[in-house]
mmCIF file of N, CA and C in Angstrom:
data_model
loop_
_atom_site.group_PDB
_atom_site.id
_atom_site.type_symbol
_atom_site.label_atom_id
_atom_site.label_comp_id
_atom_site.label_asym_id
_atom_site.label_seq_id
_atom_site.Cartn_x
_atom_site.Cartn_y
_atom_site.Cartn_z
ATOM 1 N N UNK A 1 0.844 -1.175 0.000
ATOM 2 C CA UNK A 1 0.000 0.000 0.000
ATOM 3 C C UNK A 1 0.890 1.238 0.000
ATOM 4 N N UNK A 2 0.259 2.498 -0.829
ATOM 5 C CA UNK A 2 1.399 3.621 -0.740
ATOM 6 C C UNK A 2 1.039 4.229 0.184
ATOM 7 N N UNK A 3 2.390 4.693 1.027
ATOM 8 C CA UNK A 3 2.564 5.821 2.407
ATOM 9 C C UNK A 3 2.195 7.065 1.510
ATOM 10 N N UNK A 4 1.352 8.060 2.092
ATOM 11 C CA UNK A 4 0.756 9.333 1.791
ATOM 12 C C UNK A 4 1.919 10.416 2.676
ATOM 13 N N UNK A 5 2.364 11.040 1.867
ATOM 14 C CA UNK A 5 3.500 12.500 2.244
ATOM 15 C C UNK A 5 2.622 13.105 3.035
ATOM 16 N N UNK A 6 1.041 13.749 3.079
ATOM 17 C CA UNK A 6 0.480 13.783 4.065
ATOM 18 C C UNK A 6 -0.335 13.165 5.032
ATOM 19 N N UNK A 7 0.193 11.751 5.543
ATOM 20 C CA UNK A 7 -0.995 11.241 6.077
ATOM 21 C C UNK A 7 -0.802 11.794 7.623
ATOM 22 N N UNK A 8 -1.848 11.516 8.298
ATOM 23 C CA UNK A 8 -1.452 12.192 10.001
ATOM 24 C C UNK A 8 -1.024 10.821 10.563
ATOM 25 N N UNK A 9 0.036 11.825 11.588
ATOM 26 C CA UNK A 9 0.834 10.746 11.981
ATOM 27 C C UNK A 9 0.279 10.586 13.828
ATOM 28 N N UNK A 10 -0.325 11.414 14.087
ATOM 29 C CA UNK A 10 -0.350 11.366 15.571
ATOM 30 C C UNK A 10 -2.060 10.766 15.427
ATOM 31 N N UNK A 11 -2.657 10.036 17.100
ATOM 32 C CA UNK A 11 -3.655 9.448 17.126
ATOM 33 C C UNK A 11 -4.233 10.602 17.642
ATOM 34 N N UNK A 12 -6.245 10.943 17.079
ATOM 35 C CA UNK A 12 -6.913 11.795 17.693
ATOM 36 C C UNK A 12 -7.703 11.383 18.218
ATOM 37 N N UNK A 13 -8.455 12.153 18.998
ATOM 38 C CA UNK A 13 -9.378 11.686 19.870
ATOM 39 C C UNK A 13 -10.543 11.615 18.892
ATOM 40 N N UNK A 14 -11.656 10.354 19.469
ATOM 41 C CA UNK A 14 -12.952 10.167 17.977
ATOM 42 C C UNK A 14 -13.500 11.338 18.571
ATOM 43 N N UNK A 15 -14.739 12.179 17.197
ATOM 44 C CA UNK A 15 -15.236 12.642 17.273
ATOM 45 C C UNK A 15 -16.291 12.393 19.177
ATOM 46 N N UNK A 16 -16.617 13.415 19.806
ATOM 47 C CA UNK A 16 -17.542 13.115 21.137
ATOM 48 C C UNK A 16 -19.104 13.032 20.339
ATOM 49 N N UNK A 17 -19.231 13.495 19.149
ATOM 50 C CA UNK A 17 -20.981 13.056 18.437
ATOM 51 C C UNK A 17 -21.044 11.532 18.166
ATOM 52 N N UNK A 18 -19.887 10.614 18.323
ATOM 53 C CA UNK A 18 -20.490 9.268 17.756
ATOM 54 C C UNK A 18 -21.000 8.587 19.198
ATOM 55 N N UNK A 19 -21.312 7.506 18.861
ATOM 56 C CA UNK A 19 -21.772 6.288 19.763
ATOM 57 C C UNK A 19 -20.372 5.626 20.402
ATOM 58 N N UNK A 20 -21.164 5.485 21.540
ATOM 59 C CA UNK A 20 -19.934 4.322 22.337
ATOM 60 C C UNK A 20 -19.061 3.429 21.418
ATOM 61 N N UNK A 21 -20.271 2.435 20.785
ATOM 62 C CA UNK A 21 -19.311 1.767 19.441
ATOM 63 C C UNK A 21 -18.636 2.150 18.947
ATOM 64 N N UNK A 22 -19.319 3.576 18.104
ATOM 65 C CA UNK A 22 -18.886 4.331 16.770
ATOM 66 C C UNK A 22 -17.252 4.409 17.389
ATOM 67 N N UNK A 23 -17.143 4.844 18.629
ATOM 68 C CA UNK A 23 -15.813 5.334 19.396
ATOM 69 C C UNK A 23 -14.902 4.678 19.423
ATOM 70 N N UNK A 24 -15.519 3.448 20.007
ATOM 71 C CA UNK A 24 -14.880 2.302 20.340
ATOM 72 C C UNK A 24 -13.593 1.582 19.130
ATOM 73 N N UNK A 25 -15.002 1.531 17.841
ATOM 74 C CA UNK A 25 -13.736 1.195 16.364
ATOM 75 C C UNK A 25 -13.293 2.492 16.167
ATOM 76 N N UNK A 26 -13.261 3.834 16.130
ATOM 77 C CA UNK A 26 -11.889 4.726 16.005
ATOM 78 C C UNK A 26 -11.302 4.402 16.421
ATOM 79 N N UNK A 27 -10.950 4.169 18.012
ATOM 80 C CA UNK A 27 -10.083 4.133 19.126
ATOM 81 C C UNK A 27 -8.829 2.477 18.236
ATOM 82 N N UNK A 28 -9.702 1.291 18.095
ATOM 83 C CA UNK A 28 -9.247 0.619 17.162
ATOM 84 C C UNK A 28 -8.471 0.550 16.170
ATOM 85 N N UNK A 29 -9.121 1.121 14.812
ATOM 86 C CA UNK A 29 -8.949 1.335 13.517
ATOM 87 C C UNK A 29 -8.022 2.381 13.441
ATOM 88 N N UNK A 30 -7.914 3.803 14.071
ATOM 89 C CA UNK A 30 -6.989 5.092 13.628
ATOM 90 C C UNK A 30 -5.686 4.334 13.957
ATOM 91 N N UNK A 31 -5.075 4.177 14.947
ATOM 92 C CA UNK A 31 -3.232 3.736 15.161
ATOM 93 C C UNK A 31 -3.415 2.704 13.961
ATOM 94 N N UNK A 32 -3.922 1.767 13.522
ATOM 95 C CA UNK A 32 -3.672 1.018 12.405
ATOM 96 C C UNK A 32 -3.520 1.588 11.098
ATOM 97 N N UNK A 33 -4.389 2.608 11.047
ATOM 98 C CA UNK A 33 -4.050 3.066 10.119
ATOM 99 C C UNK A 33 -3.106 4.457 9.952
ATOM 100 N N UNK A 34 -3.065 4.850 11.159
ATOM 101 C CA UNK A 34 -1.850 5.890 10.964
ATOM 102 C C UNK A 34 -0.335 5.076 11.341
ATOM 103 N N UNK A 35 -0.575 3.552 11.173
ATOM 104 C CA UNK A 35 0.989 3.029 11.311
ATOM 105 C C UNK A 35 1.376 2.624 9.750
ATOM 106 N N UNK A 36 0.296 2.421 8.735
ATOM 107 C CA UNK A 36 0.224 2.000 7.818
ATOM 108 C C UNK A 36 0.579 3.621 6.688
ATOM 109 N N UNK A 37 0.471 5.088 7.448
ATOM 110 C CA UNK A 37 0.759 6.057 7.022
ATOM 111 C C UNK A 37 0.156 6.280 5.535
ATOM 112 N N UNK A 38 -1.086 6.302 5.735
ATOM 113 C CA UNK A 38 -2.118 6.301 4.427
ATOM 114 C C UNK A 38 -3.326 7.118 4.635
ATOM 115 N N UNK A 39 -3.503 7.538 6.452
ATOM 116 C CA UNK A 39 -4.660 8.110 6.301
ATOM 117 C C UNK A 39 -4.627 9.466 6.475
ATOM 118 N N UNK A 40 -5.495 10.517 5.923
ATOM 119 C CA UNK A 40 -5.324 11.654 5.793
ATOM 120 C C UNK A 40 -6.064 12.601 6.173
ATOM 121 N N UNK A 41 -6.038 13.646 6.268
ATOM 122 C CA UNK A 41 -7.587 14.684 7.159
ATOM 123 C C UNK A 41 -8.486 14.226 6.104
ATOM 124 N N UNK A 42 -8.080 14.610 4.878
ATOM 125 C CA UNK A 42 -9.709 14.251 4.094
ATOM 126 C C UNK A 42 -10.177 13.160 4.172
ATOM 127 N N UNK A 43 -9.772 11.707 4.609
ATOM 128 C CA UNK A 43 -10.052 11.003 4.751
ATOM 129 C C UNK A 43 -10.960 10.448 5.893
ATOM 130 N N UNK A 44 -10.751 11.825 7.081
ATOM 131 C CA UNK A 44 -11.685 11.434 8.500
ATOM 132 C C UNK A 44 -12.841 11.404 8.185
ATOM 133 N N UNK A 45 -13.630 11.949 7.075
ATOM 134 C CA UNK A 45 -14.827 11.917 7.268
ATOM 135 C C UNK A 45 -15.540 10.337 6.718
ATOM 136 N N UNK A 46 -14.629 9.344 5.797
ATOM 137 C CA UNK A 46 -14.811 8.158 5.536
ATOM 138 C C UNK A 46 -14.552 7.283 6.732
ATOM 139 N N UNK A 47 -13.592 7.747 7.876
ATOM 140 C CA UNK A 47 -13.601 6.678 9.071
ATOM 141 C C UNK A 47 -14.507 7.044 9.869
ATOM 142 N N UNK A 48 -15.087 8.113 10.362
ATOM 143 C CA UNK A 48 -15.687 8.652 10.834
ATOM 144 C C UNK A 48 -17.223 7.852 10.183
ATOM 145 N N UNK A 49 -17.825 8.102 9.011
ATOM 146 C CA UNK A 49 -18.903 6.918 8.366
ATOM 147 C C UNK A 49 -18.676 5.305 8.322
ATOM 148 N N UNK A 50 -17.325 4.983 8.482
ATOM 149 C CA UNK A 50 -17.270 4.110 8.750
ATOM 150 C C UNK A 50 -17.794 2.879 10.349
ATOM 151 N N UNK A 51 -16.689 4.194 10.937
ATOM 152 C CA UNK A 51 -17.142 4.102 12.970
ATOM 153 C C UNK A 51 -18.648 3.900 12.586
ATOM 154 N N UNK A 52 -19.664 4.801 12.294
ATOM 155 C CA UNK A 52 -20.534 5.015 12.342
ATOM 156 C C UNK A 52 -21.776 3.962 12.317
ATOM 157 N N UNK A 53 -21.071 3.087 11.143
ATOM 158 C CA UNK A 53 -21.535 1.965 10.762
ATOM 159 C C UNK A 53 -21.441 0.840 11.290
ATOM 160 N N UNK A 54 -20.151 0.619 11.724
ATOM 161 C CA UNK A 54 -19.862 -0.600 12.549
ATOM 162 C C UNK A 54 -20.553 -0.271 14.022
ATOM 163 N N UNK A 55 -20.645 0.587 14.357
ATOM 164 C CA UNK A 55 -21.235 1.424 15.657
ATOM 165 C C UNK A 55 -23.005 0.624 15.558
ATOM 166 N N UNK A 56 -23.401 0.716 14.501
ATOM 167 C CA UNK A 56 -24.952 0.528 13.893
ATOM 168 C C UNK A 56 -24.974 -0.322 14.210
ATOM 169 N N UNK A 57 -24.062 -1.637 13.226
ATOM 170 C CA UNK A 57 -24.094 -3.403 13.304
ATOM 171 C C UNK A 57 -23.870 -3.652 14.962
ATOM 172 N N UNK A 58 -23.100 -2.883 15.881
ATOM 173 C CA UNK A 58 -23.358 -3.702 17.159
ATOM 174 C C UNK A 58 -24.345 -3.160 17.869
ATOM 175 N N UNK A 59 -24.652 -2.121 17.679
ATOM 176 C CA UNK A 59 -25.935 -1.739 17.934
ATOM 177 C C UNK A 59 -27.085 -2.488 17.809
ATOM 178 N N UNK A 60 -27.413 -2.863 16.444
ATOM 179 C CA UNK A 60 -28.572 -3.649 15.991
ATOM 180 C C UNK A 60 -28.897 -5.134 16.402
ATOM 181 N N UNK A 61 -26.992 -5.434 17.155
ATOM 182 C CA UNK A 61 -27.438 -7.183 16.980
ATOM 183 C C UNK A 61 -27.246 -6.846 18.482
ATOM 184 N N UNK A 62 -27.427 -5.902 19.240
ATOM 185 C CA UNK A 62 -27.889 -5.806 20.561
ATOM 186 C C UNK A 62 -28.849 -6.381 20.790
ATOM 187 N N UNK A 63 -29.848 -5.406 19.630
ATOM 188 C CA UNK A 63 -31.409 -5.293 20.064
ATOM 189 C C UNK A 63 -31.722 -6.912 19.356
ATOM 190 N N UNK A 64 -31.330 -6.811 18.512
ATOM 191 C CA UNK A 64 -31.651 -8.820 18.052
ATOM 192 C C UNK A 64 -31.506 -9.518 18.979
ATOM 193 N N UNK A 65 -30.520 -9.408 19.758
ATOM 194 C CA UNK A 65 -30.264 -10.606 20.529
ATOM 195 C C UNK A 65 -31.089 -10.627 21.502
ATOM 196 N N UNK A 66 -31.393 -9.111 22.367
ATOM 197 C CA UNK A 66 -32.545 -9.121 22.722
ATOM 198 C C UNK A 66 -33.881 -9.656 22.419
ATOM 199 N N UNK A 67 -33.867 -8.831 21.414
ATOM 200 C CA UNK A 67 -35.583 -8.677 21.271
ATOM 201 C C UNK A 67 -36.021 -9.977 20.014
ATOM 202 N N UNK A 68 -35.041 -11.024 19.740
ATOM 203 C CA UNK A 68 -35.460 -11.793 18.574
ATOM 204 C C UNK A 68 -35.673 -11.256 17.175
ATOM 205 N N UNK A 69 -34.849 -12.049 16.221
ATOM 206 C CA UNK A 69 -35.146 -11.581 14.413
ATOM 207 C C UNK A 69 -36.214 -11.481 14.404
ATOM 208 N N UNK A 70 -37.314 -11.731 14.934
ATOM 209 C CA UNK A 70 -38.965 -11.850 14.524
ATOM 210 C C UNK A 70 -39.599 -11.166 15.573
ATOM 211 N N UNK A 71 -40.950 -10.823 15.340
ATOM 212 C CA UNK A 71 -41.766 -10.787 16.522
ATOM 213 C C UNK A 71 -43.169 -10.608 15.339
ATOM 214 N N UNK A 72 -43.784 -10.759 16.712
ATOM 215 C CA UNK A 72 -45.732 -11.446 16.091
ATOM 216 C C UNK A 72 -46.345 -9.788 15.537
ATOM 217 N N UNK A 73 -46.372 -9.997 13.845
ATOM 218 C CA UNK A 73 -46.905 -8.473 13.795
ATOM 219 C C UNK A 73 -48.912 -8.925 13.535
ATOM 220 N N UNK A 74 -49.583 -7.935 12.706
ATOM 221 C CA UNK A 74 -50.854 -8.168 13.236
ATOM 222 C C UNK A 74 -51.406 -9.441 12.207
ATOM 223 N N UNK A 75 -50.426 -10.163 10.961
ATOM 224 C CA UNK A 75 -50.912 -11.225 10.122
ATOM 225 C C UNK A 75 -49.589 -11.967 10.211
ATOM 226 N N UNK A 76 -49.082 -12.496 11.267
ATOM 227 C CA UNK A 76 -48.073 -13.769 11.664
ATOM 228 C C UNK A 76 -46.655 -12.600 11.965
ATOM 229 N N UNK A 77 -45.803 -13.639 11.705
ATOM 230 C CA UNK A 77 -44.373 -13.220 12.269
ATOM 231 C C UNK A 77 -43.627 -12.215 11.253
ATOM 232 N N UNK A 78 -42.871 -11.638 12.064
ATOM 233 C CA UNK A 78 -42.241 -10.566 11.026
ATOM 234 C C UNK A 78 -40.872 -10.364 11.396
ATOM 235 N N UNK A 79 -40.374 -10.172 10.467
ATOM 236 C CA UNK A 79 -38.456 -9.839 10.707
ATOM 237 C C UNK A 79 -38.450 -8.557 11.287
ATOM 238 N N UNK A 80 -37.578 -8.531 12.456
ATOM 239 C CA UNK A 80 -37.403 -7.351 13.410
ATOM 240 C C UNK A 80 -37.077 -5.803 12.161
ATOM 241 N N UNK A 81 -37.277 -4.661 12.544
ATOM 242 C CA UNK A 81 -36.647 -3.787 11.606
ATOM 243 C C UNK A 81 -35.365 -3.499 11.799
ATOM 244 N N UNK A 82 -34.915 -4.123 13.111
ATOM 245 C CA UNK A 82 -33.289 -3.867 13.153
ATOM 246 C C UNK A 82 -32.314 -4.855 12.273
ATOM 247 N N UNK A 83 -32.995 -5.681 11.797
ATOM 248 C CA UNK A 83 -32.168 -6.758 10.908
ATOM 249 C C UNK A 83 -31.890 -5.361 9.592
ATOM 250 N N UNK A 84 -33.019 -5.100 8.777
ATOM 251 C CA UNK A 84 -32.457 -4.304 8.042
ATOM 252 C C UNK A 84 -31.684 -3.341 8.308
ATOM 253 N N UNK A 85 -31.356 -2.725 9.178
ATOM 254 C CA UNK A 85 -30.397 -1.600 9.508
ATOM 255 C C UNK A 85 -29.363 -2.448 9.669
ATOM 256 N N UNK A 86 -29.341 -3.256 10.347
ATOM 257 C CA UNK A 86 -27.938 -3.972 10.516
ATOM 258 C C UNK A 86 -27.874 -4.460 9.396
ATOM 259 N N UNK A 87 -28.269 -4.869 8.245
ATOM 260 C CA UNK A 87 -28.082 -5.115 7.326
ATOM 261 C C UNK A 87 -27.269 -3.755 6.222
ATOM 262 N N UNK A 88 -28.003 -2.868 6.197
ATOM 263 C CA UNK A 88 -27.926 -1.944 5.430
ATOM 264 C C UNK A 88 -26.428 -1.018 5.921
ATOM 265 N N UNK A 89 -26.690 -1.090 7.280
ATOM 266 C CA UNK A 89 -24.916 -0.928 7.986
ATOM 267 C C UNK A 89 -23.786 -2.002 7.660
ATOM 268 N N UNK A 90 -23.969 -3.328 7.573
ATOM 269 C CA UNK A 90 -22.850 -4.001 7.701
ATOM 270 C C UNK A 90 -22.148 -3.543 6.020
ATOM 271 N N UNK A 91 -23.566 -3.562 5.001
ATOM 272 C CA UNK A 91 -23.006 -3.255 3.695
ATOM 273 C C UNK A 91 -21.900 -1.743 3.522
ATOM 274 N N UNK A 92 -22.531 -0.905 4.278
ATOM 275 C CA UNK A 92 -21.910 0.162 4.251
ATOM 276 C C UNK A 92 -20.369 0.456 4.757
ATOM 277 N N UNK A 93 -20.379 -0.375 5.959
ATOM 278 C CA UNK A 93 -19.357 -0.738 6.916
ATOM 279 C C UNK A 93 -18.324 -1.378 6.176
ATOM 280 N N UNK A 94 -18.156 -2.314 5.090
ATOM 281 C CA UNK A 94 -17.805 -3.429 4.463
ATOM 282 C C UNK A 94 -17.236 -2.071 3.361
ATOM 283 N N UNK A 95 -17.734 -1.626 2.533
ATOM 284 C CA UNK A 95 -17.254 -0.695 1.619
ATOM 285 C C UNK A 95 -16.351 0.392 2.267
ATOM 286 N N UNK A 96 -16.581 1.020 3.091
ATOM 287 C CA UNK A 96 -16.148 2.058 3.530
ATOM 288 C C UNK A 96 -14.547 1.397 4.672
ATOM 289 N N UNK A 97 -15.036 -0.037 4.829
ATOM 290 C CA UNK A 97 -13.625 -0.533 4.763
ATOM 291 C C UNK A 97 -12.210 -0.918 4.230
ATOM 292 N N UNK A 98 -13.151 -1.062 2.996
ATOM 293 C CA UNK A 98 -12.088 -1.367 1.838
ATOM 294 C C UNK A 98 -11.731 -0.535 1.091
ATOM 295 N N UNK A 99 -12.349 1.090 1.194
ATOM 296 C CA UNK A 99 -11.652 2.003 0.605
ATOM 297 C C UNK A 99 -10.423 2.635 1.718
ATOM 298 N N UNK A 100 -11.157 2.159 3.423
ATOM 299 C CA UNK A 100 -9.590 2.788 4.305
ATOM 300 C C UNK A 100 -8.593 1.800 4.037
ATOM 301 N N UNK A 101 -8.585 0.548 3.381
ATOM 302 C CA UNK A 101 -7.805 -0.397 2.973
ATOM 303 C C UNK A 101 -7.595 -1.034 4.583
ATOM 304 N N UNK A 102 -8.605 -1.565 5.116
ATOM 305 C CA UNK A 102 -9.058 -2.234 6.273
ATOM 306 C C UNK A 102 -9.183 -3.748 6.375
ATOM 307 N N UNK A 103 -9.541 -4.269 4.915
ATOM 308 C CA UNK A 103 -9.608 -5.289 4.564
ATOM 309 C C UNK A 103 -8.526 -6.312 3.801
ATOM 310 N N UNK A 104 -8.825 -7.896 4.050
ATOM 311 C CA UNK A 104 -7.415 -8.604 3.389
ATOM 312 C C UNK A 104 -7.321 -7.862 2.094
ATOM 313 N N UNK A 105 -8.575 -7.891 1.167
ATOM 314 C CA UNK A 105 -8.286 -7.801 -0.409
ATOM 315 C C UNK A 105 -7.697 -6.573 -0.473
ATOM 316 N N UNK A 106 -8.375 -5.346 0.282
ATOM 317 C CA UNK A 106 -7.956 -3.776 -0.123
ATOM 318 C C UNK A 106 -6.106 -3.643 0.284
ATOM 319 N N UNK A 107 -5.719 -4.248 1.127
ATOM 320 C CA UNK A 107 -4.519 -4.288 1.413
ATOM 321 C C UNK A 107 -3.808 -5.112 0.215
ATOM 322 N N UNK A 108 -4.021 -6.244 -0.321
ATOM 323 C CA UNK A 108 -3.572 -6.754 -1.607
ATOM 324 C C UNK A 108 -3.125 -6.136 -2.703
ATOM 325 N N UNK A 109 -4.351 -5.042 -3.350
ATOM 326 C CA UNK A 109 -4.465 -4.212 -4.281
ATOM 327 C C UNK A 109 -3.103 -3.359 -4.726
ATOM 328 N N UNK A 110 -2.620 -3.521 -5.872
ATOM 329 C CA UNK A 110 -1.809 -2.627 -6.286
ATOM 330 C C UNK A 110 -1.790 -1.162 -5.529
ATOM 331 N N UNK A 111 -0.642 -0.511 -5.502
ATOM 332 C CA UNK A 111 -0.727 0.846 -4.765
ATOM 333 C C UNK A 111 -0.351 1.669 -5.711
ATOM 334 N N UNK A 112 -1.411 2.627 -5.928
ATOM 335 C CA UNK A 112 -1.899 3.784 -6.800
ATOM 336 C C UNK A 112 -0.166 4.404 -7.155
ATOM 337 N N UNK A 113 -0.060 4.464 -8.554
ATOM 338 C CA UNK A 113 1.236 5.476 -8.744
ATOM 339 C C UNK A 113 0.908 7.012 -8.775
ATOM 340 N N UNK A 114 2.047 7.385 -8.116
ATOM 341 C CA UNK A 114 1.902 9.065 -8.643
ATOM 342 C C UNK A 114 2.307 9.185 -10.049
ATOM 343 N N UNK A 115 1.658 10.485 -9.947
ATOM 344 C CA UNK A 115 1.656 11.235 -11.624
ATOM 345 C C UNK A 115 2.966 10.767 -12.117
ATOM 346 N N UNK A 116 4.066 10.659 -11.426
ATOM 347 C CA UNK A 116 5.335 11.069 -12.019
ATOM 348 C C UNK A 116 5.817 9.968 -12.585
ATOM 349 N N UNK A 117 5.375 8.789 -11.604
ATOM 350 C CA UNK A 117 5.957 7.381 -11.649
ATOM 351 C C UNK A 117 5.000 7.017 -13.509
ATOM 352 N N UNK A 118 3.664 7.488 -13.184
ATOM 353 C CA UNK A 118 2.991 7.175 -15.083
ATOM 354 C C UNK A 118 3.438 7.941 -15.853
ATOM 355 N N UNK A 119 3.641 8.941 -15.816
ATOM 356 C CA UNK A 119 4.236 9.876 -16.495
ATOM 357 C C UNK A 119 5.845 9.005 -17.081
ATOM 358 N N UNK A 120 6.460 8.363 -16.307
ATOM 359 C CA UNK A 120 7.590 7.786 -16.523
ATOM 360 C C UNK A 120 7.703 6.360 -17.442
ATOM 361 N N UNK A 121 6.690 5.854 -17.215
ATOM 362 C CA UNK A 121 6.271 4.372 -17.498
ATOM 363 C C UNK A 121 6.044 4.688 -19.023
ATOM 364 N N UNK A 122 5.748 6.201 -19.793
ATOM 365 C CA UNK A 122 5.156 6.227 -20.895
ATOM 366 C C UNK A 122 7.045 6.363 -21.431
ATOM 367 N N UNK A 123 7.686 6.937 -21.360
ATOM 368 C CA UNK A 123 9.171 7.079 -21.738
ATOM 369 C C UNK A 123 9.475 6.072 -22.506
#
């Protein structure tokens, strides 16, 4: 993966607007990725949606585990509405991982050349 000339190098504190979770994977995820020297201010607002998401999925399979995938609506059983959010989060969570390069495959991936290095390749 390519090191970014500006990535931040020191750990920040997560945003105080997310969720315990949301917090919990910053607190996680940022030193990994500021050891990997790739992540960048413009980039907080993708970990930051990211936290957000994974924050959701343990959120949701709280209330599942609680409250059961189903419950009796007024014509038989029905899938909780937190399955879809946790659903609709894990998808989000899953993408927004693999663009912080969080994941086995995104870490695999060729690392982007600078201008100079294509610029050179045409010579």
């Amino acid at each position: 993966m390519k090191q970014d000339s500006e990535a931040i190098t020191k750990v920040r504190p997560a945003p105080k607007w997310l969720s315990d979770d949301a917090r919990s994977e910053w607190r996680r995820v940022l030193p990994i990725l500021i050891g990997r020297k790739i992540l960048t201010v413009g980039d907080l607002g993708s970990l930051e949606n990211y936290c957000v998401a994974i924050g959701q999925v343990r959120e949701t399979e709280r209330v599942i585990q609680t409250e059961g995938m189903f419950y009796q609506g007024e014509h038989g059983p029905k899938r909780h509405p937190a399955t879809a959010i946790q659903a609709e989060a894990t998808t989000r969570a899953r993408l927004l991982a693999a663009e912080l390069g969080l994941t086995p495959v995104s870490r695999s991936r060729p690392a982007i050349r600078d201008d100079d290095d294509a610029d050179a390749s045409l010579d």
